[in-house]
CSV table of C-alpha atoms in Angstrom, one decimal:
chain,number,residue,atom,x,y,z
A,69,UNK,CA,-1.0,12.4,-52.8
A,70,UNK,CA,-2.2,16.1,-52.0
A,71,UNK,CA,-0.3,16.5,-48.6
A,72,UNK,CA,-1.4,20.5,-48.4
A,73,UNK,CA,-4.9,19.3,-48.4
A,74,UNK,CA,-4.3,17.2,-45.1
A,75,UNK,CA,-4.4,18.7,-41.8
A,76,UNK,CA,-1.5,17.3,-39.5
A,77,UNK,CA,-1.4,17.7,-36.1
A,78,UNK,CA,2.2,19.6,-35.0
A,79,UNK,CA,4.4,16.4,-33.9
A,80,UNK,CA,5.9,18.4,-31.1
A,81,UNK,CA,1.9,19.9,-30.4
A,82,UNK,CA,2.9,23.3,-31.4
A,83,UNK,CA,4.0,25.0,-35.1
A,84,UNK,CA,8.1,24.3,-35.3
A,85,UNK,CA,8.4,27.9,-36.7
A,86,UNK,CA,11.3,30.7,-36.2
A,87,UNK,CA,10.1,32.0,-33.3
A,88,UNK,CA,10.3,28.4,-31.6
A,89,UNK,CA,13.2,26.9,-33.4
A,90,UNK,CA,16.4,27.0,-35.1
A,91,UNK,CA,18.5,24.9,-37.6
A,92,UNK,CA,20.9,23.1,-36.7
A,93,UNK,CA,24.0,21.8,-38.8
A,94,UNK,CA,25.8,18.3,-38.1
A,95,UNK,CA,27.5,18.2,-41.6
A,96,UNK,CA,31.0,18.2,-42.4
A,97,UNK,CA,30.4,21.9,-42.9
A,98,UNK,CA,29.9,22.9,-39.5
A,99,UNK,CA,33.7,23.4,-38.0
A,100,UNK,CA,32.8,23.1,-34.4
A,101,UNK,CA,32.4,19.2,-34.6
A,102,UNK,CA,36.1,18.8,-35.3
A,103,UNK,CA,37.1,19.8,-31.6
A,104,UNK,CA,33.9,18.5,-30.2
A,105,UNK,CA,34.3,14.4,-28.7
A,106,UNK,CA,31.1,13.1,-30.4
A,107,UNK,CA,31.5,10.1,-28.3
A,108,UNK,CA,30.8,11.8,-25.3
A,109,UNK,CA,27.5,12.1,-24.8
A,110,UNK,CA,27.0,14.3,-22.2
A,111,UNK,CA,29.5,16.8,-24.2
A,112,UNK,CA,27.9,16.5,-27.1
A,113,UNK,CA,24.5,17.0,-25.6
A,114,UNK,CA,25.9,20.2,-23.8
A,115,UNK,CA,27.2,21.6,-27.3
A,116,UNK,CA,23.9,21.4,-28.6
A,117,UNK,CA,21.4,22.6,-25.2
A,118,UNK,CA,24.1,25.8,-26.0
A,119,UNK,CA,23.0,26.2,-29.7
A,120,UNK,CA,19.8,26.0,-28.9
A,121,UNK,CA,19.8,28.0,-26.1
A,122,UNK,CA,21.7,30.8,-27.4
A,123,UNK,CA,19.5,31.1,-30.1
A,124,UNK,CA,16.8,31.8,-27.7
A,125,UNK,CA,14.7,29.1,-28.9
A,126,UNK,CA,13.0,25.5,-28.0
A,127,UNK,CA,13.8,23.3,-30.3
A,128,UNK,CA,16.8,22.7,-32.9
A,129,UNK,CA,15.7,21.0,-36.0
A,130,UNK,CA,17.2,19.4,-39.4
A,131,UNK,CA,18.8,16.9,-40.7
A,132,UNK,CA,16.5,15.2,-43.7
A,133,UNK,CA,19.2,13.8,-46.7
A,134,UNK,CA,22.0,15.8,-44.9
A,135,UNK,CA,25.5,14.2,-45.3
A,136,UNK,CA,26.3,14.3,-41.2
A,137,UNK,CA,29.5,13.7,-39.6
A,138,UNK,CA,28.4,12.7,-36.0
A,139,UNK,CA,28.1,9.3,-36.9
A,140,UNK,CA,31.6,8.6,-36.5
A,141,UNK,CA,30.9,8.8,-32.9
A,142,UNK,CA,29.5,4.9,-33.6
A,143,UNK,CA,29.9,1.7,-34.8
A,144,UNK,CA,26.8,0.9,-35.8
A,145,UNK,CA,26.8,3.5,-38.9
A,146,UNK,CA,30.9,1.5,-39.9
A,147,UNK,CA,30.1,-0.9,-42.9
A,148,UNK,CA,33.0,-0.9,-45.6
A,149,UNK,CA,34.2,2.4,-46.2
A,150,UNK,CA,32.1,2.9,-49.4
A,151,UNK,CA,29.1,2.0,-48.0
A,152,UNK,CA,29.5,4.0,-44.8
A,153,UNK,CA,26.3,5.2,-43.4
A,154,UNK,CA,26.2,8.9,-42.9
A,155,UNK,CA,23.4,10.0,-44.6
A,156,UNK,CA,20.5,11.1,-43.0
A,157,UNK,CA,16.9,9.6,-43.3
A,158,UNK,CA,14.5,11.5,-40.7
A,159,UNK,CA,14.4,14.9,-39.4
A,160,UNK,CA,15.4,15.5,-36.0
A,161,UNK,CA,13.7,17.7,-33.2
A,162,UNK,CA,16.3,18.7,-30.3
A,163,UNK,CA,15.1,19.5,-27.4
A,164,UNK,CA,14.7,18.6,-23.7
A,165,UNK,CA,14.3,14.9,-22.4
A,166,UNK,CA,10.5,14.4,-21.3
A,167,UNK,CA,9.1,16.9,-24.3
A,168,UNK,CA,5.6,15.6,-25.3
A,169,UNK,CA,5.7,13.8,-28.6
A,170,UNK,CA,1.4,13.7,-30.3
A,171,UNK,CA,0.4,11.8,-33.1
A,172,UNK,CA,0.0,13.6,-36.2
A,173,UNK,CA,-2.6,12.1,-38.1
A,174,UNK,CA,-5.3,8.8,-37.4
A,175,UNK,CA,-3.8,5.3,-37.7
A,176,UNK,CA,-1.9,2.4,-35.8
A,177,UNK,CA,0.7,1.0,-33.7
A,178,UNK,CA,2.2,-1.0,-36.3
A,179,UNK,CA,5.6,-1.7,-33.8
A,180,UNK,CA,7.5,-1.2,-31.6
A,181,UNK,CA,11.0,-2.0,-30.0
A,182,UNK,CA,14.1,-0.4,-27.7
A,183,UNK,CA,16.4,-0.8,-30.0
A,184,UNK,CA,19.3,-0.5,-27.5
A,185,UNK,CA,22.6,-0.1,-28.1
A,186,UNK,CA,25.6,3.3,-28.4
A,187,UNK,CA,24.3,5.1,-31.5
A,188,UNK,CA,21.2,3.3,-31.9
A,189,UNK,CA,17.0,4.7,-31.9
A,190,UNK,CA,16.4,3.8,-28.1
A,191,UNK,CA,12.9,2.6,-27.4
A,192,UNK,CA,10.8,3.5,-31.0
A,193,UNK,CA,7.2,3.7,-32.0
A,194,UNK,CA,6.1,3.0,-35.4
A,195,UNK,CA,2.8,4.1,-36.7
A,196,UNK,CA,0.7,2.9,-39.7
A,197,UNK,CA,-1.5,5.4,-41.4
A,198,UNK,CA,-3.9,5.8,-45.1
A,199,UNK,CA,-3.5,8.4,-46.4
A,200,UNK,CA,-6.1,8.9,-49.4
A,201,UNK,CA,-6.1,4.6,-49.6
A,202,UNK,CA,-2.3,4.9,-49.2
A,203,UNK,CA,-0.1,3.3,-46.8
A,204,UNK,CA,2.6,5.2,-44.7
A,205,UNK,CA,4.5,4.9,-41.8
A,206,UNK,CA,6.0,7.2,-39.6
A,207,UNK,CA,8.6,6.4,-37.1
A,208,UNK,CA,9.1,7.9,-33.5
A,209,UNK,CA,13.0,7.1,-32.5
A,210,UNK,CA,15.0,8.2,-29.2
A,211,UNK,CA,11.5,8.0,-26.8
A,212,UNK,CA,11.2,7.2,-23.5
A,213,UNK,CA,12.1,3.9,-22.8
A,214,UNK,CA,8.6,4.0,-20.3
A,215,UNK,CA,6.4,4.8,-23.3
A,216,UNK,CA,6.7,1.7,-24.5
A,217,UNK,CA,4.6,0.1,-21.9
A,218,UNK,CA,1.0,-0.5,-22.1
A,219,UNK,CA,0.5,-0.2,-25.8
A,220,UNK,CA,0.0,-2.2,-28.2
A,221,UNK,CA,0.2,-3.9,-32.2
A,222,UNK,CA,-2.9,-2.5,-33.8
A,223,UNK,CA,-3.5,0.0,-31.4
A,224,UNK,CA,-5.3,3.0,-32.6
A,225,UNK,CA,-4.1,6.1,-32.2
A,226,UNK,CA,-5.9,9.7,-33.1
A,227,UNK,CA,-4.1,13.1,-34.9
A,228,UNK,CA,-3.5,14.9,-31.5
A,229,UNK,CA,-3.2,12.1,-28.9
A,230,UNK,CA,-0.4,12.1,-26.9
A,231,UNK,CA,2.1,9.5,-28.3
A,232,UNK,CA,4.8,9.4,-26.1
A,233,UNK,CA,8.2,11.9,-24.7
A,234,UNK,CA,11.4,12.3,-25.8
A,235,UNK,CA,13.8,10.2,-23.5
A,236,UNK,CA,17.1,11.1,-21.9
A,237,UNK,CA,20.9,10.1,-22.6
A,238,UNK,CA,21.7,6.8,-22.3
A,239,UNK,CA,18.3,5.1,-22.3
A,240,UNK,CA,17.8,7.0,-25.4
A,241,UNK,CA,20.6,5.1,-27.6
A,242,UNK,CA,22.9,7.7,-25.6
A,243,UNK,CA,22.6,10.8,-27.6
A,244,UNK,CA,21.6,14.2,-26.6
A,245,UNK,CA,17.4,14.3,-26.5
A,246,UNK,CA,15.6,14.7,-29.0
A,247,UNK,CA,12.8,12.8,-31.4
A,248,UNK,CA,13.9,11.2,-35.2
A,249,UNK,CA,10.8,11.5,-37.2
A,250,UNK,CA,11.0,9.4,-40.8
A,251,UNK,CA,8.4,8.8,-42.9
A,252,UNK,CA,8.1,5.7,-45.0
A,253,UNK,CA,6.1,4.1,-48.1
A,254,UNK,CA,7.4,0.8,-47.3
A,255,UNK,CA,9.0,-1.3,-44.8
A,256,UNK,CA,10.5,-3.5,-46.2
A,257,UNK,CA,9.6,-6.4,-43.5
A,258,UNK,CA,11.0,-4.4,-40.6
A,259,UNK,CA,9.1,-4.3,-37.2
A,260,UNK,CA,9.9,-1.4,-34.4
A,261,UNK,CA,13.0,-0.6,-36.2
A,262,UNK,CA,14.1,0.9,-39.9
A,263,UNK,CA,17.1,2.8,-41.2
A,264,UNK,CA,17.7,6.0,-40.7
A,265,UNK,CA,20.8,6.5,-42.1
A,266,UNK,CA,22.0,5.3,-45.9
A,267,UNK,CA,25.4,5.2,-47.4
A,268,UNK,CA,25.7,7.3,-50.5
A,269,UNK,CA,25.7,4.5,-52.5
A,270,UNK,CA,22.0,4.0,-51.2
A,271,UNK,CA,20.5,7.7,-51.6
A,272,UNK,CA,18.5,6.8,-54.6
A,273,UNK,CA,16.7,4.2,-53.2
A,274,UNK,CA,15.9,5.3,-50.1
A,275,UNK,CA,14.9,8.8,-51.0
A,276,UNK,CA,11.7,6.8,-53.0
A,277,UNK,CA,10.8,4.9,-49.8
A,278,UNK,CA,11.5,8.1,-47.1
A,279,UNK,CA,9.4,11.2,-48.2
A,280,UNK,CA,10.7,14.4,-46.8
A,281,UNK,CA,9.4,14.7,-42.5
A,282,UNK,CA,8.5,18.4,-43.6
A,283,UNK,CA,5.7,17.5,-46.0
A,284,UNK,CA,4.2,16.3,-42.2
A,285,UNK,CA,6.3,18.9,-39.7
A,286,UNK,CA,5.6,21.9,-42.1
A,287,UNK,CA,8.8,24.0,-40.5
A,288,UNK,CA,9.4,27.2,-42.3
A,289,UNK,CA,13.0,26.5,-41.6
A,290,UNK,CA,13.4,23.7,-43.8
C-alpha cells in the first residue's frame, strides 16, 4: 500500500505540525514522572495542560511503540511481571476536552463501546476502511462518552466528517484529554475495543497488526 498517494483528512481537522504541537515524553526517560502521582488524575492532567501550554502550542503528541511508564498508574496494564503492558500501540493527541475529532478517510462504523473503567479507553469509535482493496481499522479511544449516541454498526462515515470530541477526566477512562489513534490490519474478533498497549514480549507481533498513526497523522514531529 502506497500511503503518500492517499489523501487523509487531518484527524484533529488541521496539519499536527510545529507550529501547532509539541512532543511529549512519558518514557522512563523523562525524570519529571518520578515525583509526579500518576494516579491522580487531575495532577497528572495539570502536569501535562503545563507542557503544552508552555510550549505555546495546541496539542502534545507521541507515543507510537514508546516504552511509557504511566501505566503504573493502573491495574489494567498489571499481568505477570514479564508480560507487563507498557508499550505503546497508538499515538496520542493531548489537548482540551471537547476538541473536534473528523474522520480521515471514507469507511464505517465497524464498533463501538465505553469501555469504562481507571486506565481504560472510555467510550471508543472504531472505523472500518479499504484502502486499495485492503482492510484497516482505525480506533478513536478517550471520546466523549455523548458521541456514542445515535450512531450506528455499518454506518458510513466520509474523510472530513465530524466524528466525534475528545471527552474529559473521568468519563474518559480518567486520564487527562486527549484522542488514542491506532491503526490496525486485523482485529482479531474484537468489537469497540482492541489493545493498545503490549508487553515486550508482544512487540513483534503487534507491530505487524498496528501500522505507525503517522503514515495517517503525517506530524513532522514524529
Amino acid at each position: 500500500m502506497n500511503w503518500n498517494e492517499i489523501d487523509f483528512f487531518p484527524v484533529m481537522g488541521e496539519k499536527l505540525s510545529s507550529e501547532t504541537t509539541v512532543k511529549l515524553d512519558f518514557s522512563p526517560t523523562n525524570s519529571d514522572l518520578e515525583s509526579l502521582d500518576l494516579a491522580n488524575t487531575a495532577a497528572f492532567d495539570e502536569y501535562v495542560t503545563q507542557q503544552i501550554k508552555n510550549s505555546g502550542r495546541k496539542y502534545g503528541i507521541g507515543g507510537y511503540l514508546e516504552n511509557r511508564a504511566i501505566y503504573r498508574r493502573s491495574i489494567v496494564f498489571a499481568t505477570a511481571a514479564a508480560d507487563f503492558r507498557n508499550i505503546h500501540l497508538g499515538i496520542d493527541i493531548w489537548t482540551e476536552a471537547g476538541t473536534p475529532v473528523f474522520v480521515p478517510i471514507d469507511g464505517s462504523i465497524h464498533s463501538f463501546q465505553d469501555n469504562a473503567g481507571f486506565g481504560n479507553y472510555g467510550a471508543t469509535i472504531i472505523l472500518e476502511h479499504q484502502l486499495e482493496g485492503e482492510k484497516l481499522y482505525s480506533l478513536y479511544g478517550h471520546l466523549l462518552l455523548s458521541d456514542l449516541a445515535g450512531i450506528e454498526i455499518g454506518q458510513k462515515v466520509k474523510s472530513g466528517e465530524l466524528l466525534a470530541h475528545v471527552g474529559p477526566f473521568p468519563e474518559n477512562g480518567d486520564w487527562p484529554p486527549h484522542l488514542h489513534f491506532q491503526l490496525m490490519v486485523d482485529l482479531k474478533g474484537n468489537n469497540g475495543d482492541f489493545p493498545g498497549v503490549c508487553s515486550q514480549r508482544e512487540v513483534g507481533e503487534y507491530q505487524m497488526i498496528c501500522p505507525d498513526p503517522n503514515l495517517i497523522l503525517r506530524s513532522e514531529l514524529l
